Structure formats: C-alpha cells, structure tokens
CSV table of C-alpha atoms in Angstrom, one decimal:
chain,number,residue,atom,x,y,z
A,619,MET,CA,7.1,18.5,-10.4
A,620,SER,CA,8.3,16.3,-7.5
A,621,ARG,CA,11.3,14.2,-7.8
A,622,LEU,CA,9.2,11.0,-7.6
A,623,THR,CA,6.9,12.2,-10.4
A,624,LEU,CA,9.9,13.0,-12.7
A,625,LEU,CA,11.5,9.7,-12.0
A,626,CYS,CA,8.2,7.9,-12.9
A,627,ALA,CA,8.1,9.8,-16.2
A,628,GLY,CA,11.6,8.7,-16.9
A,629,ARG,CA,10.6,5.1,-16.0
A,630,ALA,CA,7.8,5.2,-18.5
A,631,GLY,CA,10.3,5.9,-21.2
A,632,THR,CA,12.9,3.3,-20.2
A,633,CYS,CA,10.2,0.6,-20.3
A,634,MET,CA,9.5,1.2,-24.0
A,635,GLY,CA,11.7,-1.7,-24.9
A,636,THR,CA,10.2,-4.3,-22.6
A,637,MET,CA,7.2,-5.2,-24.7
A,638,ALA,CA,8.6,-4.4,-28.2
A,639,PHE,CA,9.0,-8.0,-29.2
A,640,ALA,CA,5.7,-9.2,-27.8
A,641,GLY,CA,3.9,-6.2,-29.4
A,642,ALA,CA,5.4,-6.9,-32.8
A,643,LEU,CA,4.8,-10.7,-32.5
A,644,PRO,CA,1.7,-10.8,-34.7
A,645,VAL,CA,3.8,-9.3,-37.5
A,646,LEU,CA,7.0,-11.2,-36.8
A,647,ARG,CA,5.4,-14.6,-36.8
A,648,ASN,CA,4.4,-14.2,-40.4
A,649,ALA,CA,7.4,-12.2,-41.6
A,650,TRP,CA,10.0,-14.7,-40.0
A,651,HIS,CA,7.8,-17.8,-40.5
A,652,MET,CA,7.9,-18.7,-36.8
A,653,ASP,CA,5.7,-21.3,-35.0
A,654,ALA,CA,4.3,-20.5,-31.6
A,655,ALA,CA,7.0,-22.5,-29.7
A,656,THR,CA,9.8,-20.6,-31.5
A,657,ALA,CA,8.2,-17.3,-30.7
A,658,GLY,CA,7.7,-18.3,-27.1
A,659,SER,CA,11.3,-19.4,-26.8
A,660,ILE,CA,12.6,-16.0,-27.9
A,661,GLN,CA,10.4,-14.3,-25.3
A,662,THR,CA,11.6,-16.8,-22.7
A,663,ALA,CA,15.2,-15.9,-23.6
A,664,PHE,CA,14.3,-12.3,-23.0
A,665,ASN,CA,12.7,-13.2,-19.6
A,666,LEU,CA,15.7,-15.3,-18.5
A,667,ALA,CA,18.1,-12.5,-19.4
A,668,ASN,CA,15.8,-10.1,-17.6
A,669,ALA,CA,15.9,-12.4,-14.5
A,670,VAL,CA,19.7,-12.4,-14.4
A,671,ALA,CA,19.9,-8.7,-14.8
A,672,LEU,CA,17.3,-8.3,-12.0
A,673,LEU,CA,19.4,-10.4,-9.6
A,674,VAL,CA,22.7,-8.6,-10.4
A,675,ALA,CA,21.3,-5.1,-10.4
A,676,ALA,CA,19.4,-5.5,-7.1
A,677,TRP,CA,22.4,-7.1,-5.5
A,678,LEU,CA,24.6,-4.2,-6.6
A,679,CYS,CA,22.2,-1.7,-5.1
A,680,ASP,CA,23.3,-2.6,-1.6
A,681,SER,CA,27.0,-1.8,-2.5
A,682,PHE,CA,26.8,1.1,-5.0
A,683,GLY,CA,23.3,2.6,-4.4
A,684,ALA,CA,20.1,2.3,-6.4
A,685,ARG,CA,20.7,5.7,-8.1
A,686,ARG,CA,23.9,4.7,-9.8
A,687,VAL,CA,22.7,1.2,-10.8
A,688,TYR,CA,19.5,2.7,-12.2
A,689,LEU,CA,21.3,5.2,-14.4
A,690,VAL,CA,23.8,2.8,-15.8
A,691,SER,CA,21.1,0.3,-16.6
A,692,THR,CA,18.8,2.7,-18.4
A,693,TRP,CA,21.5,4.1,-20.7
A,694,ALA,CA,22.7,0.6,-21.5
A,695,GLY,CA,19.1,-0.4,-22.3
A,696,ALA,CA,18.8,2.4,-24.9
A,697,VAL,CA,22.0,1.1,-26.6
A,698,ALA,CA,20.8,-2.6,-26.5
A,699,LEU,CA,17.4,-1.8,-28.0
A,700,GLY,CA,19.1,0.2,-30.8
A,701,PHE,CA,21.3,-2.8,-31.5
A,702,PHE,CA,18.1,-5.0,-31.7
A,703,ALA,CA,16.5,-2.5,-34.2
A,704,MET,CA,19.5,-2.6,-36.5
A,705,PHE,CA,20.4,-6.3,-36.5
A,706,ALA,CA,17.3,-8.4,-35.6
A,707,ARG,CA,16.1,-9.8,-39.0
A,708,SER,CA,15.3,-13.5,-38.2
A,709,PRO,CA,14.5,-15.7,-35.3
A,710,HIS,CA,18.2,-16.5,-34.8
A,711,THR,CA,19.5,-12.9,-34.8
A,712,ALA,CA,16.5,-11.9,-32.7
A,713,LEU,CA,17.4,-14.5,-30.1
A,714,ILE,CA,20.9,-13.1,-29.7
A,715,SER,CA,19.7,-9.5,-29.7
A,716,ILE,CA,16.8,-10.0,-27.3
A,717,VAL,CA,19.2,-11.4,-24.7
A,718,LEU,CA,21.1,-8.1,-24.7
A,719,VAL,CA,17.9,-6.2,-24.4
A,720,GLY,CA,16.8,-8.3,-21.4
A,721,LEU,CA,20.1,-8.0,-19.7
A,722,THR,CA,19.9,-4.2,-19.8
A,723,GLN,CA,16.1,-3.6,-19.4
A,724,GLY,CA,15.9,-5.8,-16.3
A,725,GLY,CA,18.7,-3.8,-14.6
A,726,SER,CA,16.5,-0.8,-13.9
A,727,TYR,CA,13.5,-2.6,-12.3
A,728,ALA,CA,14.6,-3.2,-8.8
A,729,PRO,CA,16.5,0.1,-8.4
A,730,ALA,CA,13.4,1.9,-9.6
A,731,LEU,CA,11.3,0.3,-6.9
A,732,ILE,CA,13.9,0.9,-4.2
A,733,LEU,CA,14.1,4.6,-5.2
A,734,ALA,CA,10.3,4.9,-5.1
A,735,SER,CA,10.3,3.4,-1.6
A,736,GLU,CA,13.1,5.8,-0.4
A,737,LEU,CA,11.5,8.9,-2.0
A,738,SER,CA,8.2,8.4,-0.1
A,739,PRO,CA,7.2,8.0,3.6
A,740,PRO,CA,6.3,4.5,4.9
A,741,SER,CA,2.6,5.3,5.1
A,742,ARG,CA,2.5,6.0,1.3
A,743,ARG,CA,4.9,3.4,0.2
A,744,GLY,CA,2.3,1.3,-1.5
A,745,SER,CA,1.0,4.2,-3.5
A,746,ALA,CA,4.6,5.3,-4.4
A,747,ILE,CA,5.5,1.9,-5.7
A,748,GLY,CA,2.2,1.7,-7.4
A,749,MET,CA,3.0,4.9,-9.2
A,750,MET,CA,6.3,3.6,-10.4
A,751,LEU,CA,4.7,0.4,-11.7
A,752,ALA,CA,2.0,2.4,-13.3
A,753,ALA,CA,4.7,4.4,-15.1
A,754,GLY,CA,6.1,1.1,-16.3
A,755,SER,CA,2.8,0.1,-17.6
A,756,LEU,CA,2.5,3.3,-19.6
A,757,GLY,CA,5.9,2.5,-21.1
A,758,TYR,CA,4.7,-1.0,-22.0
A,759,LEU,CA,1.6,0.5,-23.7
A,760,LEU,CA,3.8,2.9,-25.7
A,761,SER,CA,6.2,0.0,-26.5
A,762,LEU,CA,3.4,-2.3,-27.7
A,763,PHE,CA,1.8,0.4,-29.8
A,764,PHE,CA,4.9,1.7,-31.5
A,765,ALA,CA,6.3,-1.8,-32.0
A,766,LEU,CA,3.1,-3.2,-33.6
A,767,TRP,CA,2.2,-0.1,-35.6
A,768,GLY,CA,5.7,0.6,-36.6
A,769,THR,CA,6.5,-2.9,-37.8
A,770,GLN,CA,3.2,-3.2,-39.7
A,771,THR,CA,3.6,0.2,-41.4
A,772,PHE,CA,7.3,0.9,-41.8
A,773,GLY,CA,9.1,-2.4,-41.1
A,774,VAL,CA,10.9,-4.0,-38.2
A,775,ALA,CA,13.8,-1.6,-37.9
A,776,ALA,CA,11.6,1.5,-37.7
A,777,GLY,CA,9.2,0.0,-35.2
A,778,PHE,CA,12.0,-1.0,-32.8
A,779,GLY,CA,13.9,2.2,-33.6
A,780,VAL,CA,11.1,4.4,-32.3
A,781,CYS,CA,11.0,2.3,-29.1
A,782,ALA,CA,14.8,2.8,-28.7
A,783,LEU,CA,14.3,6.6,-29.0
A,784,GLY,CA,11.7,6.4,-26.2
A,785,VAL,CA,14.2,4.6,-24.0
A,786,VAL,CA,16.8,7.4,-24.6
A,787,MET,CA,14.3,10.0,-23.6
A,788,GLY,CA,13.4,8.1,-20.4
A,789,ALA,CA,17.0,7.6,-19.5
A,790,SER,CA,17.6,11.3,-20.0
A,791,ALA,CA,14.7,12.2,-17.7
A,792,GLY,CA,16.0,9.8,-15.0
A,793,HIS,CA,19.5,11.3,-15.4
A,794,ILE,CA,18.2,14.8,-14.9
A,795,CYS,CA,16.1,13.7,-11.9
A,796,LEU,CA,18.7,11.8,-10.0
A,797,THR,CA,21.9,13.7,-10.9
A,798,GLY,CA,20.2,17.0,-10.2
A,799,ALA,CA,19.7,16.1,-6.5
A,800,SER,CA,21.3,18.1,-3.8
A,801,PRO,CA,24.0,16.3,-1.7
A,802,SER,CA,21.5,15.6,1.1
A,803,GLU,CA,19.0,14.2,-1.4
A,804,ARG,CA,21.6,12.1,-3.0
A,805,GLU,CA,22.4,10.5,0.4
A,806,GLN,CA,18.7,9.7,0.9
A,807,THR,CA,18.7,7.8,-2.4
A,808,ALA,CA,21.7,5.7,-1.7
A,809,ARG,CA,21.2,2.3,-0.1
A,810,PRO,CA,23.2,1.8,3.1
A,811,ARG,CA,25.9,-0.8,2.8
A,812,ALA,CA,25.0,-4.0,4.6
A,813,ARG,CA,27.2,-5.1,7.5
A,814,PRO,CA,28.8,-8.5,6.6
A,815,GLU,CA,27.8,-9.9,10.0
A,816,SER,CA,24.1,-9.0,9.4
A,817,LEU,CA,23.8,-11.0,6.2
A,818,SER,CA,22.1,-14.3,7.0
A,819,TRP,CA,19.4,-16.1,4.9
A,820,ARG,CA,17.3,-16.7,8.0
A,821,GLY,CA,17.3,-13.0,8.8
A,822,MET,CA,16.5,-12.0,5.3
A,823,PHE,CA,13.7,-14.5,4.6
A,824,THR,CA,11.2,-14.6,7.5
A,825,PRO,CA,8.1,-16.7,7.2
A,826,VAL,CA,6.2,-13.6,6.0
A,827,ALA,CA,8.9,-12.9,3.4
A,828,LEU,CA,8.8,-16.5,2.2
A,829,CYS,CA,5.0,-16.2,1.6
A,830,LEU,CA,5.6,-13.0,-0.3
A,831,LEU,CA,8.4,-14.8,-2.3
A,832,VAL,CA,6.1,-17.7,-3.3
A,833,GLY,CA,3.3,-15.3,-4.2
A,834,TYR,CA,5.7,-13.2,-6.4
A,835,VAL,CA,6.9,-16.3,-8.3
A,836,ALA,CA,3.4,-17.4,-9.0
A,837,HIS,CA,2.5,-13.8,-10.0
A,838,CYS,CA,5.4,-13.7,-12.4
A,839,TRP,CA,4.3,-17.0,-14.1
A,840,GLU,CA,0.9,-15.6,-14.8
A,841,LEU,CA,2.0,-12.1,-15.7
A,842,LEU,CA,4.9,-12.9,-18.1
A,843,GLY,CA,2.7,-15.5,-20.0
A,844,HIS,CA,-0.1,-12.9,-20.2
A,845,TYR,CA,2.2,-10.2,-21.5
A,846,ALA,CA,3.7,-12.4,-24.1
A,847,TRP,CA,0.6,-13.9,-25.6
A,848,THR,CA,-2.4,-11.7,-24.9
A,849,PRO,CA,-1.4,-9.2,-27.7
A,850,SER,CA,-1.7,-12.1,-30.2
A,851,LEU,CA,-5.0,-13.2,-28.6
A,852,LEU,CA,-6.4,-9.7,-29.1
A,853,ALA,CA,-5.0,-9.3,-32.6
A,854,HIS,CA,-6.8,-12.6,-33.5
A,855,ALA,CA,-10.0,-11.4,-31.8
A,856,VAL,CA,-10.2,-8.0,-33.4
A,857,ALA,CA,-9.2,-9.1,-36.9
A,858,PRO,CA,-12.9,-9.3,-38.1
A,859,LEU,CA,-13.2,-5.6,-37.2
A,860,LYS,CA,-10.8,-4.7,-40.0
A,861,LEU,CA,-9.1,-1.9,-38.0
A,862,SER,CA,-6.3,0.0,-39.5
A,863,ALA,CA,-2.8,-0.8,-38.2
A,864,PRO,CA,-2.5,2.3,-35.9
A,865,TRP,CA,-6.0,1.8,-34.3
A,866,ALA,CA,-5.5,-1.9,-33.8
A,867,ALA,CA,-2.1,-1.3,-32.2
A,868,LEU,CA,-3.6,1.4,-29.9
A,869,LEU,CA,-6.5,-0.8,-28.9
A,870,ILE,CA,-4.4,-3.8,-28.1
A,871,GLY,CA,-1.9,-1.6,-26.1
A,872,ALA,CA,-4.6,0.2,-24.2
A,873,VAL,CA,-6.5,-3.0,-23.3
A,874,ILE,CA,-3.4,-4.7,-21.8
A,875,HIS,CA,-1.4,-1.8,-20.3
A,876,LEU,CA,-3.8,1.1,-19.7
A,877,SER,CA,-5.9,-1.0,-17.4
A,878,GLY,CA,-2.7,-2.4,-15.7
A,879,MET,CA,-1.4,1.2,-15.2
A,880,VAL,CA,-4.6,2.1,-13.4
A,881,SER,CA,-4.6,-1.1,-11.3
A,882,THR,CA,-1.2,-0.7,-9.8
A,883,ALA,CA,-1.9,2.9,-8.8
A,884,VAL,CA,-5.4,2.1,-7.4
A,885,ILE,CA,-4.6,-1.2,-5.7
A,886,GLY,CA,-1.4,0.3,-4.2
A,887,VAL,CA,-3.5,3.0,-2.5
A,888,VAL,CA,-6.1,0.4,-1.3
A,889,SER,CA,-3.4,-1.7,0.2
A,890,ASP,CA,-2.1,1.2,2.2
A,891,ARG,CA,-5.6,1.5,3.8
A,892,TRP,CA,-6.9,-2.0,4.0
A,893,GLY,CA,-3.8,-4.1,4.5
A,894,ARG,CA,-1.5,-5.9,2.0
A,895,SER,CA,-2.5,-9.5,2.7
A,896,LYS,CA,-6.3,-9.1,2.3
A,897,VAL,CA,-5.8,-7.2,-1.0
A,898,LEU,CA,-3.4,-9.9,-2.3
A,899,ILE,CA,-6.0,-12.6,-1.7
A,900,TRP,CA,-8.8,-11.1,-3.7
A,901,VAL,CA,-6.6,-9.7,-6.5
A,902,ALA,CA,-4.8,-13.0,-7.1
A,903,ALA,CA,-8.1,-14.9,-7.1
A,904,ALA,CA,-9.6,-12.5,-9.6
A,905,GLY,CA,-6.6,-12.7,-11.8
A,906,ALA,CA,-6.8,-16.5,-12.0
A,907,LEU,CA,-10.4,-16.3,-12.9
A,908,CYS,CA,-9.7,-13.8,-15.7
A,909,SER,CA,-7.0,-16.1,-17.1
A,910,VAL,CA,-9.4,-18.9,-17.4
A,911,LEU,CA,-12.1,-16.7,-19.0
A,912,MET,CA,-9.6,-15.3,-21.5
A,913,GLY,CA,-9.1,-18.9,-22.9
A,914,TYR,CA,-12.9,-18.9,-23.8
A,915,ALA,CA,-13.3,-15.3,-24.7
A,916,THR,CA,-12.6,-15.6,-28.5
A,917,GLN,CA,-15.7,-17.9,-28.7
A,918,TRP,CA,-17.9,-15.0,-27.4
A,919,GLY,CA,-16.8,-12.3,-29.9
A,920,PRO,CA,-14.4,-9.3,-30.0
A,921,ALA,CA,-16.3,-7.2,-27.4
A,922,TRP,CA,-16.1,-9.9,-24.7
A,923,THR,CA,-12.5,-10.7,-25.5
A,924,ILE,CA,-11.5,-7.0,-25.1
A,925,PHE,CA,-13.5,-6.7,-21.9
A,926,ILE,CA,-12.1,-9.9,-20.3
A,927,ALA,CA,-8.6,-9.1,-21.4
A,928,MET,CA,-8.9,-5.6,-19.8
A,929,MET,CA,-10.1,-7.1,-16.6
A,930,GLY,CA,-7.4,-9.7,-16.7
A,931,SER,CA,-4.7,-7.1,-17.1
A,932,PHE,CA,-6.2,-5.1,-14.2
A,933,PHE,CA,-6.0,-8.0,-11.7
A,934,ILE,CA,-3.0,-9.9,-13.0
A,935,LEU,CA,-0.7,-6.9,-12.7
A,936,GLY,CA,-2.6,-5.4,-9.7
A,937,ASP,CA,-0.8,-7.3,-7.0
A,938,SER,CA,2.7,-6.5,-8.3
A,939,GLY,CA,3.1,-3.2,-6.4
A,940,VAL,CA,1.5,-4.7,-3.3
A,941,LEU,CA,3.9,-7.6,-3.2
A,942,SER,CA,6.9,-5.2,-3.6
A,943,ALA,CA,5.6,-2.8,-1.0
A,944,ALA,CA,5.0,-5.6,1.5
A,945,MET,CA,8.5,-6.9,0.9
A,946,THR,CA,10.1,-3.5,1.5
A,947,ASP,CA,7.9,-3.3,4.7
A,948,GLU,CA,9.1,-6.6,6.0
A,949,VAL,CA,12.8,-6.7,5.1
A,950,SER,CA,15.6,-4.7,6.7
A,951,PRO,CA,17.1,-1.8,4.6
A,952,CYS,CA,20.5,-3.5,4.7
A,953,HIS,CA,19.1,-6.6,3.1
A,954,ILE,CA,16.5,-5.2,0.7
A,955,GLY,CA,18.8,-5.2,-2.4
A,956,ARG,CA,19.8,-8.9,-2.0
A,957,VAL,CA,16.2,-10.0,-1.2
A,958,MET,CA,14.8,-8.1,-4.2
A,959,GLY,CA,17.5,-9.7,-6.3
A,960,VAL,CA,16.8,-13.2,-5.2
A,961,ARG,CA,13.1,-12.6,-5.5
A,962,SER,CA,13.5,-11.2,-9.0
A,963,VAL,CA,15.7,-14.0,-10.3
A,964,VAL,CA,13.5,-16.8,-8.9
A,965,GLY,CA,10.2,-15.1,-9.9
A,966,PHE,CA,11.3,-14.0,-13.4
A,967,GLY,CA,13.2,-17.2,-13.9
A,968,ALA,CA,10.1,-19.3,-13.3
A,969,GLY,CA,7.9,-16.8,-15.2
A,970,ALA,CA,10.3,-16.9,-18.1
A,971,LEU,CA,9.1,-20.4,-18.8
A,972,ALA,CA,5.5,-19.4,-19.1
A,973,PRO,CA,5.6,-18.1,-22.7
A,974,THR,CA,7.3,-21.3,-23.9
A,975,ALA,CA,4.9,-23.5,-22.0
A,976,PHE,CA,1.9,-21.5,-23.4
A,977,GLY,CA,3.3,-21.8,-27.0
A,978,ALA,CA,3.9,-25.5,-26.7
A,979,VAL,CA,0.4,-26.2,-25.5
A,980,TYR,CA,-1.0,-23.9,-28.2
A,981,ASP,CA,0.9,-25.8,-30.9
A,982,VAL,CA,-0.7,-29.1,-29.7
A,983,THR,CA,-4.3,-27.8,-29.2
A,984,HIS,CA,-4.5,-25.0,-31.7
A,985,GLU,CA,-6.9,-23.1,-29.4
A,986,TRP,CA,-6.6,-20.7,-26.5
A,987,THR,CA,-8.4,-22.5,-23.6
A,988,LEU,CA,-5.8,-24.8,-22.2
A,989,PRO,CA,-2.8,-22.4,-22.7
A,990,TYR,CA,-4.5,-19.8,-20.6
A,991,ALA,CA,-5.4,-22.4,-18.0
A,992,THR,CA,-1.6,-23.0,-17.6
A,993,LEU,CA,-1.4,-19.3,-16.7
A,994,ALA,CA,-4.3,-19.5,-14.2
A,995,ILE,CA,-2.2,-21.9,-12.1
A,996,GLY,CA,0.0,-19.0,-11.2
A,997,GLY,CA,-2.9,-17.0,-10.0
A,998,ILE,CA,-4.2,-19.8,-7.9
A,999,CYS,CA,-0.8,-20.4,-6.2
A,1000,ALA,CA,-0.5,-16.7,-5.5
A,1001,CYS,CA,-3.9,-16.7,-3.9
A,1002,VAL,CA,-2.9,-19.6,-1.6
A,1003,ALA,CA,0.3,-17.9,-0.7
A,1004,ALA,CA,-1.7,-14.7,0.3
A,1005,ILE,CA,-4.0,-16.8,2.4
A,1006,LEU,CA,-1.1,-18.3,4.3
A,1007,LEU,CA,0.4,-14.8,4.7
A,1008,ASN,CA,-2.8,-13.5,6.1
A,1009,GLN,CA,-2.9,-16.4,8.6
A,1010,LEU,CA,0.6,-15.6,9.8
A,1011,ILE,CA,-0.4,-12.0,10.4
A,1012,VAL,CA,-3.6,-12.9,12.2
A,1013,ARG,CA,-1.8,-15.4,14.4
A,1014,SER,CA,0.9,-12.9,15.4
A,1015,ARG,CA,-1.9,-10.2,15.8
A,1016,LEU,CA,0.4,-7.8,14.1
A,1017,PRO,CA,0.0,-6.2,10.6
A,1018,ILE,CA,2.8,-5.9,8.2
A,1019,ARG,CA,4.5,-2.8,9.4
A,1020,PRO,CA,7.1,-0.7,7.6
A,1021,PHE,CA,10.6,-1.7,8.9
A,1022,GLU,CA,12.0,0.6,11.4
A,1023,SER,CA,15.8,1.0,11.2
A,1024,GLY,CA,16.0,1.1,14.9
A,1025,ASN,CA,15.0,-2.5,15.1
A,1026,ALA,CA,17.9,-3.7,12.9
C-alpha cells in the first residue's frame, strides 16, 4: 500500500465527525424540539469554527510542516467528538460542543491537501487531491450513516460515540503513515519555511488565484448548505417508503457522499487531461442546475428526489478537488499554506452562513424550492468565476502549469 493510499484511508476515518450533526438532524429536530433556523444556526457555528481552524492550521503548515499540523489536528478531533457524544443533550449544549468539534475537525483539511500534493508528481496532482477528497467523502458517508442510524436506534450518545471511534481509527492510520516515514520522506512532507521578504499579498494572489478564490467561496456556499440540509430533504422524501432506520441511513449517506466520492476522483483525473478551467465551468453550471431541481424534486416522488440529489452531490462537490489542485499549481510553495488558509477562512466563513439562510427561508416558505434556489446562487457565481479564469488563460495563451520552484 502506498503512503498516499494509507493517508487517504486515515483521512476517511478522521472525517467521520464532520457530518455527524447533519446526519442526526432528522432525529435531533424532534428530540430537542428545534425549528429549522435553530438547527441551521448550530450547523453554522460548526462551519464558522471550521473556518477559523482552517485558517490557523493552513497558516501553521508553512512554519511547522503539514505533517505535524495534520497529526495534532486529527487526534484533537477524536477528543472533541468524544466530548460532543458525552455532553450534547440540547441545542444549547450542542452549540458549545459543536464549536469544539469544528475547531479540531477543520484543522486537518488543508494539511491533508498539502500532503497529497507533495506525495504526488505535478502531472498527477489533480487525481491525488481528488483521491484525498474522495476519502473525505467516504468518511462523510460513514459519519452520516452511523450518526443517523445510531441516534435513531441507540440514542444520541451512542450514535456520536461510534463516529468518535472512527476518528480515533483514522488518526491512528495517519499517525502510522506519517511517523513511519524515513528521514528523507519526512523532509519531502515538510513545507519549506517562507522567506519573510517573499511574503506579499500581490505575489500570493495573482489574477488567476483571485478567480480561483472567488470560485471557491461560491463553491463553499453551495456545498455547505447542501451538506447541512439535503439529508433532511432525503429523509422527508423517502419517509413514504417506510424503510428501517439502518436502510434509510445507508440510502441517504450513499446518495449524498458516495456520488461525491466518485466525482472528486473522476473529475480530478479529467482536469489533469482536459484542463482545470474548462472542467470548472461545466461542473459549476451543472451543480447550480441540480440545486434548483432539488427544490422541486419532492413534488416528483422519492425516485426522482434520490436521483437528482445524487447528481447534485456529484457536481456540487466535483469542483472541490479541481479548485484545490489549480491553486497549488498557481501558488508558490512558500506561500501555499497562507493562501490555503485565507481561502479556507473566506470560503468556509461565507459558506457557514448558507445553512442558516436556508433554514430561515424554509421557516418562511415551509417548502424546499426557494431555499435550494439560495444555494444555486453559489453555483452560478462559481461558473462565472471559472469563465473569467478561462479567459485569463486564453489571453495569456498559457495553461495553468504546476509551479516550478526554480521560478520563485
């Protein structure tokens, strides 16, 4: 097993806490007597804490190395999720506990992407980052399944406790993978320290990087709103089928995250061959269309809802790896941690508001159409940013090329 494959397996485990609250939301709304706005606010608190952790962790990668930051974050994530399982018993206690989970879970995201880019050659960077994101999607699927099935069958503590155990296993796999490296391999997975004189915002954010930043912010708005509320949409849609708790949880998890897992792997490979900007245009446009259709899907029956949600997950998550690969292509290695940190806090900070906005619109309309239209705005903006990106590349007559350290 290659080091990248083992790290991806560990990443799947560490992501088992990310979707725990969203997965258990259909149960928790009734058990804790929450309206949609309150539920969305708790998810927003998680996303904001996640954004802060993303910024700090990515920034620290330039000074301490992605390997060290990744390991500290994953072990802290296991402790925080265990704390949530023991003490979250109401919206108020969940709000406090979810912030701790977000602060730790978010810390492993940027280091994982940086490690994936360093453990692969530039020509396969899109597929490597796609593999890492696919592993995350597998963890989200497991998180969604165990959280929903566990809380329905055994109670809140047991459902989140199983997810915490998965994070422990993932952290252990990452620890074995990264601490077992030879000295030369450890040097390859350590980010070079940036020279103080080289740190300028103009140097870090070129016009191409700014287009990618805007596209990522819009992508986060659509994705985080989708992750927070589509489990509830599917639970509502499949209720007439009268599925048992395990089968309903497995179906919902597979629809949302299995298709997303496939998409990041497939679209990452496609972007290596056909170019990042062209792929971003079509994937963002397809994601926006699917968001609109999901708002109408419940009117067409369970089968159509499942199919459209699956297609939505495929395209809404599909551009994530491409955006990250393009950013690592464009930005100097001595800046990448800071750029990824700024990108993450801006993207996840804006996206954190999507679940609350969705819930507020739902409380007013009591139907799914307009709330999902608010998410489609993100896909439209991401498509426009990709079009501008493509124009910049065409005008310069140069593709986005992997950054060569000799040009620093």
